[in-house]
Amino acid sequence: MTATAAPTSRFAAFAGWIDRFRHWTRAILVANLIGQIGIIGTGGAVRLTKSGLGCSTWPQCEPGQFTPQFHEATTLHPYIEFGNRTLTGVLALIGVLLAVAVCTDLKRSQSYRLLGLVPLLGVLAQALIGGVVVLLHLHPGWVSLHFGVSAALVAASLYVLHRHDEGDKAPTRVVGPRVRALAWALAALTAVVVVLGVLTTGAGPHSGDAEVGYRIAVDPALLTRWHAAAVWVFLAALAAYLVAARGGPAPVRRAALILLAITLAQGLIGYVQYFTDLPELLVGLHMIGAAVLIAGTTRVWLTTRVR
């Protein structure tokens, strides 16, 4: 046996041992997706309660201690920030399990198996970005990047889950070119809507800093109008997609209808929060809704082809 053959043989033996737990793969993928959406909610709680510096340093919470210490002057801020860090640890553990389950599935293609590394690498990157956010005292650019990576991880997690349920052949379109083009347009518009939403929050009173209310020096009312306009353009594109796909396969139409429901719910929450002076609960729900919107759009795009 050559030197290179031995590690390969050991990996194959390990993969064979993992086969007995392979039926848990989909549950792990679902847990990862839920966790990636959930951490946007806990991150939103950190921001909305202005708990971003509840732990003053990173990776420790305070110099010399990794967990918040209770005393008479303790507020909830350290526990909210530490709770978000704890969920990051849970997601890292799920990421390890996911990587093992997917990367060792030797019956699947290499392209699918490599996807198993994405959630874990993303969580590790997020932990580092979160540390930079704390060390730079909630710099708005890094805070926005932190949310952006979470948004990308939601899309990637949905993609890995969808690929698990597919085969490994080359993708084949099940819709016409116009529907496919509209699906790409929806994906691009989702990115625009989310970015404008992040900037709007950063320019408003819920930027996450207890001392500086408006971290991004742009008129929040103007950004809100741009954000709302982008949502209306997205809704128009989705309506065009629904019309164009009305004779298409059932999964295509079902995914589009689910996305329509998500969009309408998000729009309702957005307008209600605007006209009720941005209550924290509604803003938090809107952030979670953005994550669900990203997943919904990713699903619409994926259903336009099969393997």
mmCIF file with all atom_site columns, N, CA, C and O in Angstrom, residues 58-99:
data_model
loop_
_atom_site.group_PDB
_atom_site.id
_atom_site.type_symbol
_atom_site.label_atom_id
_atom_site.label_alt_id
_atom_site.label_comp_id
_atom_site.label_asym_id
_atom_site.label_entity_id
_atom_site.label_seq_id
_atom_site.pdbx_PDB_ins_code
_atom_site.Cartn_x
_atom_site.Cartn_y
_atom_site.Cartn_z
_atom_site.occupancy
_atom_site.B_iso_or_equiv
_atom_site.pdbx_formal_charge
_atom_site.auth_seq_id
_atom_site.auth_comp_id
_atom_site.auth_asym_id
_atom_site.auth_atom_id
_atom_site.pdbx_PDB_model_num
ATOM 1   N N  . TRP A 1 58 ? -13.393 40.213 23.136 1.00 0.00 ? 58 TRP A N  1
ATOM 2   C CA . TRP A 1 58 ? -13.606 38.959 22.413 1.00 0.00 ? 58 TRP A CA 1
ATOM 3   C C  . TRP A 1 58 ? -12.264 38.261 22.295 1.00 0.00 ? 58 TRP A C  1
ATOM 4   O O  . TRP A 1 58 ? -11.242 38.912 22.082 1.00 0.00 ? 58 TRP A O  1
ATOM 5   N N  . PRO A 1 59 ? -12.159 36.926 22.418 1.00 0.00 ? 59 PRO A N  1
ATOM 6   C CA . PRO A 1 59 ? -13.254 35.959 22.587 1.00 0.00 ? 59 PRO A CA 1
ATOM 7   C C  . PRO A 1 59 ? -13.810 35.867 23.998 1.00 0.00 ? 59 PRO A C  1
ATOM 8   O O  . PRO A 1 59 ? -14.831 35.224 24.223 1.00 0.00 ? 59 PRO A O  1
ATOM 9   N N  . GLN A 1 60 ? -13.134 36.480 24.986 1.00 0.00 ? 60 GLN A N  1
ATOM 10  C CA . GLN A 1 60 ? -13.690 36.500 26.334 1.00 0.00 ? 60 GLN A CA 1
ATOM 11  C C  . GLN A 1 60 ? -14.825 37.517 26.403 1.00 0.00 ? 60 GLN A C  1
ATOM 12  O O  . GLN A 1 60 ? -14.931 38.415 25.568 1.00 0.00 ? 60 GLN A O  1
ATOM 13  N N  . CYS A 1 61 ? -15.683 37.359 27.419 1.00 0.00 ? 61 CYS A N  1
ATOM 14  C CA . CYS A 1 61 ? -16.749 38.340 27.600 1.00 0.00 ? 61 CYS A CA 1
ATOM 15  C C  . CYS A 1 61 ? -16.180 39.591 28.264 1.00 0.00 ? 61 CYS A C  1
ATOM 16  O O  . CYS A 1 61 ? -16.412 40.712 27.813 1.00 0.00 ? 61 CYS A O  1
ATOM 17  N N  . GLU A 1 62 ? -15.440 39.394 29.318 1.00 0.00 ? 62 GLU A N  1
ATOM 18  C CA . GLU A 1 62 ? -14.688 40.448 29.997 1.00 0.00 ? 62 GLU A CA 1
ATOM 19  C C  . GLU A 1 62 ? -13.268 39.939 30.215 1.00 0.00 ? 62 GLU A C  1
ATOM 20  O O  . GLU A 1 62 ? -13.045 38.729 30.223 1.00 0.00 ? 62 GLU A O  1
ATOM 21  N N  . PRO A 1 63 ? -12.298 40.816 30.344 1.00 0.00 ? 63 PRO A N  1
ATOM 22  C CA . PRO A 1 63 ? -10.924 40.347 30.558 1.00 0.00 ? 63 PRO A CA 1
ATOM 23  C C  . PRO A 1 63 ? -10.838 39.342 31.708 1.00 0.00 ? 63 PRO A C  1
ATOM 24  O O  . PRO A 1 63 ? -11.257 39.623 32.825 1.00 0.00 ? 63 PRO A O  1
ATOM 25  N N  . GLY A 1 64 ? -10.375 38.134 31.394 1.00 0.00 ? 64 GLY A N  1
ATOM 26  C CA . GLY A 1 64 ? -10.210 37.111 32.414 1.00 0.00 ? 64 GLY A CA 1
ATOM 27  C C  . GLY A 1 64 ? -11.411 36.226 32.629 1.00 0.00 ? 64 GLY A C  1
ATOM 28  O O  . GLY A 1 64 ? -11.355 35.295 33.443 1.00 0.00 ? 64 GLY A O  1
ATOM 29  N N  . GLN A 1 65 ? -12.507 36.461 31.921 1.00 0.00 ? 65 GLN A N  1
ATOM 30  C CA . GLN A 1 65 ? -13.699 35.617 32.107 1.00 0.00 ? 65 GLN A CA 1
ATOM 31  C C  . GLN A 1 65 ? -14.422 35.450 30.775 1.00 0.00 ? 65 GLN A C  1
ATOM 32  O O  . GLN A 1 65 ? -14.583 36.397 30.004 1.00 0.00 ? 65 GLN A O  1
ATOM 33  N N  . PHE A 1 66 ? -14.849 34.219 30.516 1.00 0.00 ? 66 PHE A N  1
ATOM 34  C CA . PHE A 1 66 ? -15.521 33.919 29.257 1.00 0.00 ? 66 PHE A CA 1
ATOM 35  C C  . PHE A 1 66 ? -17.030 34.084 29.354 1.00 0.00 ? 66 PHE A C  1
ATOM 36  O O  . PHE A 1 66 ? -17.704 34.217 28.335 1.00 0.00 ? 66 PHE A O  1
ATOM 37  N N  . THR A 1 67 ? -17.580 34.065 30.549 1.00 0.00 ? 67 THR A N  1
ATOM 38  C CA . THR A 1 67 ? -19.031 34.196 30.730 1.00 0.00 ? 67 THR A CA 1
ATOM 39  C C  . THR A 1 67 ? -19.337 35.437 31.557 1.00 0.00 ? 67 THR A C  1
ATOM 40  O O  . THR A 1 67 ? -18.504 35.887 32.351 1.00 0.00 ? 67 THR A O  1
ATOM 41  N N  . PRO A 1 68 ? -20.529 36.019 31.401 1.00 0.00 ? 68 PRO A N  1
ATOM 42  C CA . PRO A 1 68 ? -20.897 37.172 32.218 1.00 0.00 ? 68 PRO A CA 1
ATOM 43  C C  . PRO A 1 68 ? -20.954 36.788 33.695 1.00 0.00 ? 68 PRO A C  1
ATOM 44  O O  . PRO A 1 68 ? -21.369 35.678 34.045 1.00 0.00 ? 68 PRO A O  1
ATOM 45  N N  . GLN A 1 69 ? -20.535 37.685 34.552 1.00 0.00 ? 69 GLN A N  1
ATOM 46  C CA . GLN A 1 69 ? -20.563 37.461 35.990 1.00 0.00 ? 69 GLN A CA 1
ATOM 47  C C  . GLN A 1 69 ? -21.667 38.317 36.613 1.00 0.00 ? 69 GLN A C  1
ATOM 48  O O  . GLN A 1 69 ? -21.731 39.521 36.373 1.00 0.00 ? 69 GLN A O  1
ATOM 49  N N  . PHE A 1 70 ? -22.523 37.676 37.397 1.00 0.00 ? 70 PHE A N  1
ATOM 50  C CA . PHE A 1 70 ? -23.635 38.413 37.993 1.00 0.00 ? 70 PHE A CA 1
ATOM 51  C C  . PHE A 1 70 ? -23.163 39.211 39.208 1.00 0.00 ? 70 PHE A C  1
ATOM 52  O O  . PHE A 1 70 ? -22.403 38.726 40.039 1.00 0.00 ? 70 PHE A O  1
ATOM 53  N N  . HIS A 1 71 ? -23.600 40.460 39.276 1.00 0.00 ? 71 HIS A N  1
ATOM 54  C CA . HIS A 1 71 ? -23.402 41.288 40.463 1.00 0.00 ? 71 HIS A CA 1
ATOM 55  C C  . HIS A 1 71 ? -24.509 42.335 40.466 1.00 0.00 ? 71 HIS A C  1
ATOM 56  O O  . HIS A 1 71 ? -25.339 42.387 39.554 1.00 0.00 ? 71 HIS A O  1
ATOM 57  N N  . GLU A 1 72 ? -24.564 43.167 41.481 1.00 0.00 ? 72 GLU A N  1
ATOM 58  C CA . GLU A 1 72 ? -25.698 44.086 41.668 1.00 0.00 ? 72 GLU A CA 1
ATOM 59  C C  . GLU A 1 72 ? -25.870 45.034 40.496 1.00 0.00 ? 72 GLU A C  1
ATOM 60  O O  . GLU A 1 72 ? -26.991 45.440 40.168 1.00 0.00 ? 72 GLU A O  1
ATOM 61  N N  . ALA A 1 73 ? -24.773 45.431 39.874 1.00 0.00 ? 73 ALA A N  1
ATOM 62  C CA . ALA A 1 73 ? -24.864 46.407 38.785 1.00 0.00 ? 73 ALA A CA 1
ATOM 63  C C  . ALA A 1 73 ? -25.043 45.753 37.409 1.00 0.00 ? 73 ALA A C  1
ATOM 64  O O  . ALA A 1 73 ? -25.067 46.438 36.393 1.00 0.00 ? 73 ALA A O  1
ATOM 65  N N  . THR A 1 74 ? -25.150 44.434 37.372 1.00 0.00 ? 74 THR A N  1
ATOM 66  C CA . THR A 1 74 ? -25.266 43.734 36.100 1.00 0.00 ? 74 THR A CA 1
ATOM 67  C C  . THR A 1 74 ? -26.586 44.057 35.407 1.00 0.00 ? 74 THR A C  1
ATOM 68  O O  . THR A 1 74 ? -27.648 44.042 36.022 1.00 0.00 ? 74 THR A O  1
ATOM 69  N N  . THR A 1 75 ? -26.517 44.353 34.115 1.00 0.00 ? 75 THR A N  1
ATOM 70  C CA . THR A 1 75 ? -27.717 44.542 33.303 1.00 0.00 ? 75 THR A CA 1
ATOM 71  C C  . THR A 1 75 ? -27.942 43.278 32.470 1.00 0.00 ? 75 THR A C  1
ATOM 72  O O  . THR A 1 75 ? -27.177 42.317 32.554 1.00 0.00 ? 75 THR A O  1
ATOM 73  N N  . LEU A 1 76 ? -28.975 43.298 31.647 1.00 0.00 ? 76 LEU A N  1
ATOM 74  C CA . LEU A 1 76 ? -29.250 42.155 30.771 1.00 0.00 ? 76 LEU A CA 1
ATOM 75  C C  . LEU A 1 76 ? -28.315 42.124 29.562 1.00 0.00 ? 76 LEU A C  1
ATOM 76  O O  . LEU A 1 76 ? -28.208 41.087 28.900 1.00 0.00 ? 76 LEU A O  1
ATOM 77  N N  . HIS A 1 77 ? -27.652 43.239 29.256 1.00 0.00 ? 77 HIS A N  1
ATOM 78  C CA . HIS A 1 77 ? -26.871 43.320 28.031 1.00 0.00 ? 77 HIS A CA 1
ATOM 79  C C  . HIS A 1 77 ? -25.811 42.226 27.900 1.00 0.00 ? 77 HIS A C  1
ATOM 80  O O  . HIS A 1 77 ? -25.694 41.605 26.823 1.00 0.00 ? 77 HIS A O  1
ATOM 81  N N  . PRO A 1 78 ? -25.012 41.937 28.954 1.00 0.00 ? 78 PRO A N  1
ATOM 82  C CA . PRO A 1 78 ? -24.008 40.874 28.787 1.00 0.00 ? 78 PRO A CA 1
ATOM 83  C C  . PRO A 1 78 ? -24.620 39.515 28.491 1.00 0.00 ? 78 PRO A C  1
ATOM 84  O O  . PRO A 1 78 ? -24.056 38.727 27.711 1.00 0.00 ? 78 PRO A O  1
ATOM 85  N N  . TYR A 1 79 ? -25.783 39.233 29.079 1.00 0.00 ? 79 TYR A N  1
ATOM 86  C CA . TYR A 1 79 ? -26.408 37.924 28.887 1.00 0.00 ? 79 TYR A CA 1
ATOM 87  C C  . TYR A 1 79 ? -26.998 37.803 27.475 1.00 0.00 ? 79 TYR A C  1
ATOM 88  O O  . TYR A 1 79 ? -26.980 36.725 26.870 1.00 0.00 ? 79 TYR A O  1
ATOM 89  N N  . ILE A 1 80 ? -27.513 38.915 26.941 1.00 0.00 ? 80 ILE A N  1
ATOM 90  C CA . ILE A 1 80 ? -28.049 38.896 25.584 1.00 0.00 ? 80 ILE A CA 1
ATOM 91  C C  . ILE A 1 80 ? -26.922 38.689 24.583 1.00 0.00 ? 80 ILE A C  1
ATOM 92  O O  . ILE A 1 80 ? -27.019 37.867 23.663 1.00 0.00 ? 80 ILE A O  1
ATOM 93  N N  . GLU A 1 81 ? -25.820 39.414 24.769 1.00 0.00 ? 81 GLU A N  1
ATOM 94  C CA . GLU A 1 81 ? -24.658 39.254 23.883 1.00 0.00 ? 81 GLU A CA 1
ATOM 95  C C  . GLU A 1 81 ? -24.066 37.855 24.022 1.00 0.00 ? 81 GLU A C  1
ATOM 96  O O  . GLU A 1 81 ? -23.736 37.202 23.027 1.00 0.00 ? 81 GLU A O  1
ATOM 97  N N  . PHE A 1 82 ? -23.937 37.369 25.251 1.00 0.00 ? 82 PHE A N  1
ATOM 98  C CA . PHE A 1 82 ? -23.370 36.031 25.467 1.00 0.00 ? 82 PHE A CA 1
ATOM 99  C C  . PHE A 1 82 ? -24.288 34.961 24.904 1.00 0.00 ? 82 PHE A C  1
ATOM 100 O O  . PHE A 1 82 ? -23.821 33.936 24.390 1.00 0.00 ? 82 PHE A O  1
ATOM 101 N N  . GLY A 1 83 ? -25.606 35.170 24.980 1.00 0.00 ? 83 GLY A N  1
ATOM 102 C CA . GLY A 1 83 ? -26.551 34.217 24.397 1.00 0.00 ? 83 GLY A CA 1
ATOM 103 C C  . GLY A 1 83 ? -26.363 34.092 22.901 1.00 0.00 ? 83 GLY A C  1
ATOM 104 O O  . GLY A 1 83 ? -26.415 32.985 22.341 1.00 0.00 ? 83 GLY A O  1
ATOM 105 N N  . ASN A 1 84 ? -26.115 35.221 22.234 1.00 0.00 ? 84 ASN A N  1
ATOM 106 C CA . ASN A 1 84 ? -25.866 35.187 20.799 1.00 0.00 ? 84 ASN A CA 1
ATOM 107 C C  . ASN A 1 84 ? -24.570 34.452 20.491 1.00 0.00 ? 84 ASN A C  1
ATOM 108 O O  . ASN A 1 84 ? -24.490 33.664 19.537 1.00 0.00 ? 84 ASN A O  1
ATOM 109 N N  . ARG A 1 85 ? -23.540 34.668 21.326 1.00 0.00 ? 85 ARG A N  1
ATOM 110 C CA . ARG A 1 85 ? -22.278 33.947 21.136 1.00 0.00 ? 85 ARG A CA 1
ATOM 111 C C  . ARG A 1 85 ? -22.465 32.449 21.370 1.00 0.00 ? 85 ARG A C  1
ATOM 112 O O  . ARG A 1 85 ? -21.861 31.627 20.676 1.00 0.00 ? 85 ARG A O  1
ATOM 113 N N  . THR A 1 86 ? -23.306 32.111 22.329 1.00 0.00 ? 86 THR A N  1
ATOM 114 C CA . THR A 1 86 ? -23.563 30.693 22.609 1.00 0.00 ? 86 THR A CA 1
ATOM 115 C C  . THR A 1 86 ? -24.224 30.013 21.428 1.00 0.00 ? 86 THR A C  1
ATOM 116 O O  . THR A 1 86 ? -23.874 28.874 21.071 1.00 0.00 ? 86 THR A O  1
ATOM 117 N N  . LEU A 1 87 ? -25.185 30.704 20.798 1.00 0.00 ? 87 LEU A N  1
ATOM 118 C CA . LEU A 1 87 ? -25.841 30.138 19.621 1.00 0.00 ? 87 LEU A CA 1
ATOM 119 C C  . LEU A 1 87 ? -24.834 29.948 18.492 1.00 0.00 ? 87 LEU A C  1
ATOM 120 O O  . LEU A 1 87 ? -24.931 28.982 17.724 1.00 0.00 ? 87 LEU A O  1
ATOM 121 N N  . THR A 1 88 ? -23.848 30.842 18.399 1.00 0.00 ? 88 THR A N  1
ATOM 122 C CA . THR A 1 88 ? -22.777 30.656 17.413 1.00 0.00 ? 88 THR A CA 1
ATOM 123 C C  . THR A 1 88 ? -22.044 29.343 17.674 1.00 0.00 ? 88 THR A C  1
ATOM 124 O O  . THR A 1 88 ? -21.716 28.600 16.742 1.00 0.00 ? 88 THR A O  1
ATOM 125 N N  . GLY A 1 89 ? -21.803 29.045 18.956 1.00 0.00 ? 89 GLY A N  1
ATOM 126 C CA . GLY A 1 89 ? -21.156 27.782 19.304 1.00 0.00 ? 89 GLY A CA 1
ATOM 127 C C  . GLY A 1 89 ? -22.007 26.585 18.927 1.00 0.00 ? 89 GLY A C  1
ATOM 128 O O  . GLY A 1 89 ? -21.493 25.566 18.432 1.00 0.00 ? 89 GLY A O  1
ATOM 129 N N  . VAL A 1 90 ? -23.312 26.694 19.142 1.00 0.00 ? 90 VAL A N  1
ATOM 130 C CA . VAL A 1 90 ? -24.228 25.612 18.753 1.00 0.00 ? 90 VAL A CA 1
ATOM 131 C C  . VAL A 1 90 ? -24.196 25.415 17.245 1.00 0.00 ? 90 VAL A C  1
ATOM 132 O O  . VAL A 1 90 ? -24.147 24.274 16.742 1.00 0.00 ? 90 VAL A O  1
ATOM 133 N N  . LEU A 1 91 ? -24.208 26.528 16.494 1.00 0.00 ? 91 LEU A N  1
ATOM 134 C CA . LEU A 1 91 ? -24.155 26.433 15.038 1.00 0.00 ? 91 LEU A CA 1
ATOM 135 C C  . LEU A 1 91 ? -22.833 25.842 14.565 1.00 0.00 ? 91 LEU A C  1
ATOM 136 O O  . LEU A 1 91 ? -22.789 25.121 13.558 1.00 0.00 ? 91 LEU A O  1
ATOM 137 N N  . ALA A 1 92 ? -21.759 26.139 15.282 1.00 0.00 ? 92 ALA A N  1
ATOM 138 C CA . ALA A 1 92 ? -20.469 25.548 14.929 1.00 0.00 ? 92 ALA A CA 1
ATOM 139 C C  . ALA A 1 92 ? -20.508 24.028 15.119 1.00 0.00 ? 92 ALA A C  1
ATOM 140 O O  . ALA A 1 92 ? -19.988 23.273 14.280 1.00 0.00 ? 92 ALA A O  1
ATOM 141 N N  . LEU A 1 93 ? -21.132 23.579 16.213 1.00 0.00 ? 93 LEU A N  1
ATOM 142 C CA . LEU A 1 93 ? -21.265 22.138 16.447 1.00 0.00 ? 93 LEU A CA 1
ATOM 143 C C  . LEU A 1 93 ? -22.114 21.491 15.355 1.00 0.00 ? 93 LEU A C  1
ATOM 144 O O  . LEU A 1 93 ? -21.766 20.430 14.818 1.00 0.00 ? 93 LEU A O  1
ATOM 145 N N  . ILE A 1 94 ? -23.233 22.138 15.011 1.00 0.00 ? 94 ILE A N  1
ATOM 146 C CA . ILE A 1 94 ? -24.063 21.624 13.919 1.00 0.00 ? 94 ILE A CA 1
ATOM 147 C C  . ILE A 1 94 ? -23.270 21.603 12.618 1.00 0.00 ? 94 ILE A C  1
ATOM 148 O O  . ILE A 1 94 ? -23.371 20.666 11.815 1.00 0.00 ? 94 ILE A O  1
ATOM 149 N N  . GLY A 1 95 ? -22.445 22.654 12.414 1.00 0.00 ? 95 GLY A N  1
ATOM 150 C CA . GLY A 1 95 ? -21.621 22.710 11.213 1.00 0.00 ? 95 GLY A CA 1
ATOM 151 C C  . GLY A 1 95 ? -20.642 21.553 11.125 1.00 0.00 ? 95 GLY A C  1
ATOM 152 O O  . GLY A 1 95 ? -20.399 21.003 10.049 1.00 0.00 ? 95 GLY A O  1
ATOM 153 N N  . VAL A 1 96 ? -20.069 21.161 12.261 1.00 0.00 ? 96 VAL A N  1
ATOM 154 C CA . VAL A 1 96 ? -19.158 20.015 12.289 1.00 0.00 ? 96 VAL A CA 1
ATOM 155 C C  . VAL A 1 96 ? -19.916 18.734 11.926 1.00 0.00 ? 96 VAL A C  1
ATOM 156 O O  . VAL A 1 96 ? -19.454 17.931 11.102 1.00 0.00 ? 96 VAL A O  1
ATOM 157 N N  . LEU A 1 97 ? -21.079 18.535 12.553 1.00 0.00 ? 97 LEU A N  1
ATOM 158 C CA . LEU A 1 97 ? -21.881 17.345 12.250 1.00 0.00 ? 97 LEU A CA 1
ATOM 159 C C  . LEU A 1 97 ? -22.297 17.324 10.784 1.00 0.00 ? 97 LEU A C  1
ATOM 160 O O  . LEU A 1 97 ? -22.276 16.272 10.128 1.00 0.00 ? 97 LEU A O  1
ATOM 161 N N  . LEU A 1 98 ? -22.656 18.499 10.260 1.00 0.00 ? 98 LEU A N  1
ATOM 162 C CA . LEU A 1 98 ? -23.080 18.590 8.862  1.00 0.00 ? 98 LEU A CA 1
ATOM 163 C C  . LEU A 1 98 ? -21.909 18.250 7.935  1.00 0.00 ? 98 LEU A C  1
ATOM 164 O O  . LEU A 1 98 ? -22.073 17.508 6.957  1.00 0.00 ? 98 LEU A O  1
ATOM 165 N N  . ALA A 1 99 ? -20.732 18.796 8.244  1.00 0.00 ? 99 ALA A N  1
ATOM 166 C CA . ALA A 1 99 ? -19.560 18.530 7.409  1.00 0.00 ? 99 ALA A CA 1
ATOM 167 C C  . ALA A 1 99 ? -19.235 17.041 7.391  1.00 0.00 ? 99 ALA A C  1
ATOM 168 O O  . ALA A 1 99 ? -18.934 16.461 6.337  1.00 0.00 ? 99 ALA A O  1
#
